[in-house]
JSON list of C-alpha atoms in Angstrom, two decimals:
[
{"chain": "A", "resi": 1, "resn": "MET", "atom": "CA", "xyz": [82.56, 124.62, 96.57]},
{"chain": "A", "resi": 2, "resn": "VAL", "atom": "CA", "xyz": [84.85, 124.12, 99.55]},
{"chain": "A", "resi": 3, "resn": "GLU", "atom": "CA", "xyz": [87.98, 122.19, 98.69]},
{"chain": "A", "resi": 4, "resn": "LYS", "atom": "CA", "xyz": [88.91, 119.65, 101.30]},
{"chain": "A", "resi": 5, "resn": "ASP", "atom": "CA", "xyz": [92.35, 118.59, 102.41]},
{"chain": "A", "resi": 6, "resn": "ILE", "atom": "CA", "xyz": [93.77, 115.41, 100.97]},
{"chain": "A", "resi": 7, "resn": "PHE", "atom": "CA", "xyz": [95.21, 113.31, 103.76]},
{"chain": "A", "resi": 8, "resn": "ILE", "atom": "CA", "xyz": [98.47, 111.70, 102.81]},
{"chain": "A", "resi": 9, "resn": "THR", "atom": "CA", "xyz": [101.50, 110.13, 104.41]},
{"chain": "A", "resi": 10, "resn": "ALA", "atom": "CA", "xyz": [104.97, 111.62, 103.96]},
{"chain": "A", "resi": 11, "resn": "GLU", "atom": "CA", "xyz": [105.83, 108.62, 101.77]},
{"chain": "A", "resi": 12, "resn": "GLY", "atom": "CA", "xyz": [102.76, 109.20, 99.62]},
{"chain": "A", "resi": 13, "resn": "LEU", "atom": "CA", "xyz": [103.58, 112.88, 99.19]},
{"chain": "A", "resi": 14, "resn": "GLU", "atom": "CA", "xyz": [107.10, 112.01, 98.10]},
{"chain": "A", "resi": 15, "resn": "LYS", "atom": "CA", "xyz": [105.70, 109.57, 95.50]},
{"chain": "A", "resi": 16, "resn": "LEU", "atom": "CA", "xyz": [103.40, 112.27, 94.11]},
{"chain": "A", "resi": 17, "resn": "GLU", "atom": "CA", "xyz": [106.24, 114.78, 93.90]},
{"chain": "A", "resi": 18, "resn": "ASN", "atom": "CA", "xyz": [108.47, 112.22, 92.18]},
{"chain": "A", "resi": 19, "resn": "GLU", "atom": "CA", "xyz": [105.76, 111.41, 89.64]},
{"chain": "A", "resi": 20, "resn": "ILE", "atom": "CA", "xyz": [105.28, 115.12, 88.89]},
{"chain": "A", "resi": 21, "resn": "GLU", "atom": "CA", "xyz": [109.02, 115.53, 88.35]},
{"chain": "A", "resi": 22, "resn": "GLU", "atom": "CA", "xyz": [109.15, 112.45, 86.08]},
{"chain": "A", "resi": 23, "resn": "LEU", "atom": "CA", "xyz": [106.21, 113.66, 84.00]},
{"chain": "A", "resi": 24, "resn": "LYS", "atom": "CA", "xyz": [107.61, 117.18, 83.68]},
{"chain": "A", "resi": 25, "resn": "THR", "atom": "CA", "xyz": [111.06, 116.06, 82.62]},
{"chain": "A", "resi": 26, "resn": "VAL", "atom": "CA", "xyz": [110.90, 112.69, 80.89]},
{"chain": "A", "resi": 27, "resn": "GLY", "atom": "CA", "xyz": [107.22, 112.65, 79.93]},
{"chain": "A", "resi": 28, "resn": "ARG", "atom": "CA", "xyz": [107.16, 116.10, 78.37]},
{"chain": "A", "resi": 29, "resn": "LYS", "atom": "CA", "xyz": [110.37, 115.43, 76.49]},
{"chain": "A", "resi": 30, "resn": "GLU", "atom": "CA", "xyz": [109.03, 112.16, 75.05]},
{"chain": "A", "resi": 31, "resn": "VAL", "atom": "CA", "xyz": [105.76, 113.76, 73.93]},
{"chain": "A", "resi": 32, "resn": "ALA", "atom": "CA", "xyz": [107.57, 116.73, 72.39]},
{"chain": "A", "resi": 33, "resn": "GLU", "atom": "CA", "xyz": [109.73, 114.32, 70.43]},
{"chain": "A", "resi": 34, "resn": "ARG", "atom": "CA", "xyz": [106.65, 112.44, 69.17]},
{"chain": "A", "resi": 35, "resn": "ILE", "atom": "CA", "xyz": [105.07, 115.72, 68.07]},
{"chain": "A", "resi": 36, "resn": "LYS", "atom": "CA", "xyz": [108.28, 116.73, 66.30]},
{"chain": "A", "resi": 37, "resn": "VAL", "atom": "CA", "xyz": [108.45, 113.39, 64.44]},
{"chain": "A", "resi": 38, "resn": "ALA", "atom": "CA", "xyz": [104.75, 113.61, 63.52]},
{"chain": "A", "resi": 39, "resn": "LEU", "atom": "CA", "xyz": [105.22, 117.14, 62.16]},
{"chain": "A", "resi": 40, "resn": "GLY", "atom": "CA", "xyz": [107.83, 115.72, 59.82]},
{"chain": "A", "resi": 41, "resn": "TYR", "atom": "CA", "xyz": [105.15, 113.60, 58.16]},
{"chain": "A", "resi": 42, "resn": "GLY", "atom": "CA", "xyz": [103.70, 116.69, 56.51]},
{"chain": "A", "resi": 43, "resn": "ASP", "atom": "CA", "xyz": [100.02, 117.60, 56.07]},
{"chain": "A", "resi": 44, "resn": "LEU", "atom": "CA", "xyz": [98.54, 117.95, 59.57]},
{"chain": "A", "resi": 45, "resn": "SER", "atom": "CA", "xyz": [94.94, 117.61, 58.38]},
{"chain": "A", "resi": 46, "resn": "GLU", "atom": "CA", "xyz": [95.46, 113.90, 57.70]},
{"chain": "A", "resi": 47, "resn": "ASN", "atom": "CA", "xyz": [98.21, 113.19, 60.19]},
{"chain": "A", "resi": 48, "resn": "SER", "atom": "CA", "xyz": [96.89, 110.76, 62.81]},
{"chain": "A", "resi": 49, "resn": "GLU", "atom": "CA", "xyz": [100.31, 110.50, 64.49]},
{"chain": "A", "resi": 50, "resn": "TYR", "atom": "CA", "xyz": [100.23, 114.24, 65.14]},
{"chain": "A", "resi": 51, "resn": "ASP", "atom": "CA", "xyz": [96.67, 114.10, 66.52]},
{"chain": "A", "resi": 52, "resn": "GLU", "atom": "CA", "xyz": [97.61, 111.18, 68.76]},
{"chain": "A", "resi": 53, "resn": "ALA", "atom": "CA", "xyz": [100.73, 112.95, 70.06]},
{"chain": "A", "resi": 54, "resn": "LYS", "atom": "CA", "xyz": [98.76, 116.14, 70.78]},
{"chain": "A", "resi": 55, "resn": "ASN", "atom": "CA", "xyz": [96.12, 114.12, 72.65]},
{"chain": "A", "resi": 56, "resn": "GLU", "atom": "CA", "xyz": [98.87, 112.44, 74.65]},
{"chain": "A", "resi": 57, "resn": "GLN", "atom": "CA", "xyz": [100.33, 115.86, 75.44]},
{"chain": "A", "resi": 58, "resn": "ALA", "atom": "CA", "xyz": [96.93, 117.07, 76.70]},
{"chain": "A", "resi": 59, "resn": "GLN", "atom": "CA", "xyz": [96.54, 113.98, 78.91]},
{"chain": "A", "resi": 60, "resn": "LEU", "atom": "CA", "xyz": [100.05, 114.43, 80.28]},
{"chain": "A", "resi": 61, "resn": "GLU", "atom": "CA", "xyz": [99.41, 118.08, 81.16]},
{"chain": "A", "resi": 62, "resn": "GLU", "atom": "CA", "xyz": [96.06, 117.16, 82.73]},
{"chain": "A", "resi": 63, "resn": "ARG", "atom": "CA", "xyz": [97.77, 114.53, 84.91]},
{"chain": "A", "resi": 64, "resn": "ILE", "atom": "CA", "xyz": [100.49, 117.01, 85.97]},
{"chain": "A", "resi": 65, "resn": "ALA", "atom": "CA", "xyz": [97.85, 119.61, 86.89]},
{"chain": "A", "resi": 66, "resn": "LYS", "atom": "CA", "xyz": [95.85, 117.03, 88.86]},
{"chain": "A", "resi": 67, "resn": "LEU", "atom": "CA", "xyz": [98.92, 115.87, 90.80]},
{"chain": "A", "resi": 68, "resn": "GLU", "atom": "CA", "xyz": [100.05, 119.43, 91.51]},
{"chain": "A", "resi": 69, "resn": "ASN", "atom": "CA", "xyz": [96.56, 120.23, 92.81]},
{"chain": "A", "resi": 70, "resn": "MET", "atom": "CA", "xyz": [96.70, 117.16, 95.08]},
{"chain": "A", "resi": 71, "resn": "VAL", "atom": "CA", "xyz": [100.09, 118.26, 96.43]},
{"chain": "A", "resi": 72, "resn": "ARG", "atom": "CA", "xyz": [98.72, 121.77, 97.10]},
{"chain": "A", "resi": 73, "resn": "LYS", "atom": "CA", "xyz": [95.79, 120.32, 99.08]},
{"chain": "A", "resi": 74, "resn": "ALA", "atom": "CA", "xyz": [97.87, 117.66, 100.81]},
{"chain": "A", "resi": 75, "resn": "ARG", "atom": "CA", "xyz": [97.77, 117.46, 104.56]},
{"chain": "A", "resi": 76, "resn": "VAL", "atom": "CA", "xyz": [100.61, 115.23, 105.60]},
{"chain": "A", "resi": 77, "resn": "ILE", "atom": "CA", "xyz": [99.78, 112.92, 108.48]},
{"chain": "A", "resi": 78, "resn": "ARG", "atom": "CA", "xyz": [102.76, 112.91, 110.79]},
{"chain": "A", "resi": 79, "resn": "GLU", "atom": "CA", "xyz": [103.47, 109.92, 112.99]},
{"chain": "A", "resi": 80, "resn": "ASP", "atom": "CA", "xyz": [103.61, 112.08, 116.13]},
{"chain": "A", "resi": 81, "resn": "GLU", "atom": "CA", "xyz": [99.99, 113.17, 115.48]},
{"chain": "A", "resi": 82, "resn": "LEU", "atom": "CA", "xyz": [98.74, 109.59, 115.61]},
{"chain": "A", "resi": 83, "resn": "GLN", "atom": "CA", "xyz": [97.51, 107.76, 118.63]},
{"chain": "A", "resi": 84, "resn": "GLY", "atom": "CA", "xyz": [97.66, 104.00, 118.52]},
{"chain": "A", "resi": 85, "resn": "ASP", "atom": "CA", "xyz": [94.31, 103.62, 120.24]},
{"chain": "A", "resi": 86, "resn": "THR", "atom": "CA", "xyz": [91.99, 104.85, 117.48]},
{"chain": "A", "resi": 87, "resn": "VAL", "atom": "CA", "xyz": [91.78, 104.14, 113.76]},
{"chain": "A", "resi": 88, "resn": "ASN", "atom": "CA", "xyz": [92.96, 107.06, 111.64]},
{"chain": "A", "resi": 89, "resn": "VAL", "atom": "CA", "xyz": [94.80, 107.78, 108.41]},
{"chain": "A", "resi": 90, "resn": "GLY", "atom": "CA", "xyz": [98.30, 106.43, 108.93]},
{"chain": "A", "resi": 91, "resn": "THR", "atom": "CA", "xyz": [97.29, 103.46, 111.07]},
{"chain": "A", "resi": 92, "resn": "LYS", "atom": "CA", "xyz": [97.03, 99.76, 110.33]},
{"chain": "A", "resi": 93, "resn": "VAL", "atom": "CA", "xyz": [93.89, 98.18, 111.65]},
{"chain": "A", "resi": 94, "resn": "THR", "atom": "CA", "xyz": [93.25, 94.48, 112.12]},
{"chain": "A", "resi": 95, "resn": "THR", "atom": "CA", "xyz": [89.62, 93.49, 111.74]},
{"chain": "A", "resi": 96, "resn": "LYS", "atom": "CA", "xyz": [87.71, 90.28, 112.29]},
{"chain": "A", "resi": 97, "resn": "ASP", "atom": "CA", "xyz": [84.63, 89.47, 110.24]},
{"chain": "A", "resi": 98, "resn": "GLN", "atom": "CA", "xyz": [81.93, 88.62, 112.80]},
{"chain": "A", "resi": 99, "resn": "GLU", "atom": "CA", "xyz": [80.28, 86.12, 110.44]},
{"chain": "A", "resi": 100, "resn": "THR", "atom": "CA", "xyz": [83.25, 84.20, 109.01]},
{"chain": "A", "resi": 101, "resn": "GLY", "atom": "CA", "xyz": [85.89, 84.84, 111.68]},
{"chain": "A", "resi": 102, "resn": "GLU", "atom": "CA", "xyz": [88.30, 85.89, 108.90]},
{"chain": "A", "resi": 103, "resn": "GLU", "atom": "CA", "xyz": [90.90, 88.48, 109.87]},
{"chain": "A", "resi": 104, "resn": "GLU", "atom": "CA", "xyz": [92.11, 91.25, 107.59]},
{"chain": "A", "resi": 105, "resn": "VAL", "atom": "CA", "xyz": [94.69, 94.00, 108.07]},
{"chain": "A", "resi": 106, "resn": "TYR", "atom": "CA", "xyz": [94.05, 97.34, 106.38]},
{"chain": "A", "resi": 107, "resn": "GLU", "atom": "CA", "xyz": [96.29, 100.36, 106.22]},
{"chain": "A", "resi": 108, "resn": "LEU", "atom": "CA", "xyz": [94.23, 103.55, 106.18]},
{"chain": "A", "resi": 109, "resn": "VAL", "atom": "CA", "xyz": [95.58, 106.12, 103.76]},
{"chain": "A", "resi": 110, "resn": "GLY", "atom": "CA", "xyz": [94.28, 109.21, 102.01]},
{"chain": "A", "resi": 111, "resn": "SER", "atom": "CA", "xyz": [92.49, 108.80, 98.69]},
{"chain": "A", "resi": 112, "resn": "ALA", "atom": "CA", "xyz": [95.65, 109.74, 96.77]},
{"chain": "A", "resi": 113, "resn": "GLU", "atom": "CA", "xyz": [97.46, 106.67, 98.11]},
{"chain": "A", "resi": 114, "resn": "SER", "atom": "CA", "xyz": [94.64, 104.16, 97.97]},
{"chain": "A", "resi": 115, "resn": "ASP", "atom": "CA", "xyz": [95.74, 100.73, 96.71]},
{"chain": "A", "resi": 116, "resn": "PRO", "atom": "CA", "xyz": [93.04, 98.19, 97.58]},
{"chain": "A", "resi": 117, "resn": "LEU", "atom": "CA", "xyz": [94.98, 95.28, 96.07]},
{"chain": "A", "resi": 118, "resn": "ASN", "atom": "CA", "xyz": [97.63, 95.86, 98.75]},
{"chain": "A", "resi": 119, "resn": "ASN", "atom": "CA", "xyz": [95.06, 96.53, 101.51]},
{"chain": "A", "resi": 120, "resn": "LYS", "atom": "CA", "xyz": [95.76, 100.27, 101.53]},
{"chain": "A", "resi": 121, "resn": "ILE", "atom": "CA", "xyz": [92.25, 101.66, 101.75]},
{"chain": "A", "resi": 122, "resn": "SER", "atom": "CA", "xyz": [91.14, 105.25, 101.61]},
{"chain": "A", "resi": 123, "resn": "ASN", "atom": "CA", "xyz": [89.64, 106.99, 104.61]},
{"chain": "A", "resi": 124, "resn": "GLU", "atom": "CA", "xyz": [86.83, 107.93, 102.19]},
{"chain": "A", "resi": 125, "resn": "SER", "atom": "CA", "xyz": [86.07, 104.35, 101.06]},
{"chain": "A", "resi": 126, "resn": "PRO", "atom": "CA", "xyz": [83.03, 102.56, 102.49]},
{"chain": "A", "resi": 127, "resn": "ILE", "atom": "CA", "xyz": [85.15, 100.38, 104.79]},
{"chain": "A", "resi": 128, "resn": "GLY", "atom": "CA", "xyz": [87.72, 103.05, 105.62]},
{"chain": "A", "resi": 129, "resn": "SER", "atom": "CA", "xyz": [85.16, 105.69, 106.54]},
{"chain": "A", "resi": 130, "resn": "LYS", "atom": "CA", "xyz": [83.33, 103.27, 108.87]},
{"chain": "A", "resi": 131, "resn": "LEU", "atom": "CA", "xyz": [86.59, 102.25, 110.60]},
{"chain": "A", "resi": 132, "resn": "MET", "atom": "CA", "xyz": [87.75, 105.83, 111.21]},
{"chain": "A", "resi": 133, "resn": "GLY", "atom": "CA", "xyz": [87.72, 106.74, 114.88]},
{"chain": "A", "resi": 134, "resn": "LEU", "atom": "CA", "xyz": [87.01, 103.22, 116.15]},
{"chain": "A", "resi": 135, "resn": "SER", "atom": "CA", "xyz": [88.97, 101.56, 118.95]},
{"chain": "A", "resi": 136, "resn": "VAL", "atom": "CA", "xyz": [89.92, 97.96, 119.69]},
{"chain": "A", "resi": 137, "resn": "GLY", "atom": "CA", "xyz": [86.78, 95.99, 120.52]},
{"chain": "A", "resi": 138, "resn": "ASP", "atom": "CA", "xyz": [84.44, 98.25, 118.53]},
{"chain": "A", "resi": 139, "resn": "VAL", "atom": "CA", "xyz": [82.18, 96.59, 115.96]},
{"chain": "A", "resi": 140, "resn": "THR", "atom": "CA", "xyz": [80.84, 98.32, 112.86]},
{"chain": "A", "resi": 141, "resn": "GLU", "atom": "CA", "xyz": [78.41, 97.32, 110.16]},
{"chain": "A", "resi": 142, "resn": "ILE", "atom": "CA", "xyz": [79.37, 98.22, 106.59]},
{"chain": "A", "resi": 143, "resn": "GLU", "atom": "CA", "xyz": [77.24, 98.14, 103.44]},
{"chain": "A", "resi": 144, "resn": "VAL", "atom": "CA", "xyz": [79.16, 96.43, 100.65]},
{"chain": "A", "resi": 145, "resn": "PRO", "atom": "CA", "xyz": [78.01, 95.21, 97.22]},
{"chain": "A", "resi": 146, "resn": "ASP", "atom": "CA", "xyz": [77.59, 91.66, 98.59]},
{"chain": "A", "resi": 147, "resn": "GLY", "atom": "CA", "xyz": [75.44, 92.80, 101.53]},
{"chain": "A", "resi": 148, "resn": "LYS", "atom": "CA", "xyz": [76.60, 93.81, 105.00]},
{"chain": "A", "resi": 149, "resn": "LEU", "atom": "CA", "xyz": [79.88, 93.20, 106.76]},
{"chain": "A", "resi": 150, "resn": "ARG", "atom": "CA", "xyz": [80.15, 93.22, 110.54]},
{"chain": "A", "resi": 151, "resn": "LEU", "atom": "CA", "xyz": [83.76, 93.94, 111.43]},
{"chain": "A", "resi": 152, "resn": "GLU", "atom": "CA", "xyz": [85.32, 94.02, 114.87]},
{"chain": "A", "resi": 153, "resn": "VAL", "atom": "CA", "xyz": [88.50, 96.04, 115.37]},
{"chain": "A", "resi": 154, "resn": "THR", "atom": "CA", "xyz": [90.98, 93.63, 116.99]},
{"chain": "A", "resi": 155, "resn": "GLY", "atom": "CA", "xyz": [94.19, 95.63, 116.65]},
{"chain": "A", "resi": 156, "resn": "ILE", "atom": "CA", "xyz": [95.53, 99.07, 115.79]},
{"chain": "A", "resi": 157, "resn": "GLU", "atom": "CA", "xyz": [99.09, 100.10, 115.13]},
{"chain": "A", "resi": 158, "resn": "ILE", "atom": "CA", "xyz": [100.81, 103.11, 113.63]},
{"chain": "A", "resi": 159, "resn": "ALA", "atom": "CA", "xyz": [101.73, 102.25, 110.06]}
]
């Protein structure tokens, strides 16, 4: 299986690196302390606190490994690589719904930074993938759970 790059902004990469550091220092220390306390309760065969702490440790290490893998595959999108005339990761795109006339501004980011509640959509999401490469004036049709959206690109700026 070919591993693909994970597109990310410099800000997003910094957040990932900070989270890794936090998990490795604070997170590991907290889990180790919980394990130590649970060991003090005696018999491990009936020690649910110990089992819970060990499960938490496994989840923590899994998260660290996942984040480190993302950082290894990260391809940072630099502002000087972007052109303000086409939609790409690192741009903000203003769209107009052709049916309702409603406007929406999306910031296209890599999947690692996706935050739909704050209109940061992944380049791999249904809407993001259809907007990639479009220019102002282009219209695209997107399959969504509620049916089809027809969006016109009305503005593009570097995020």
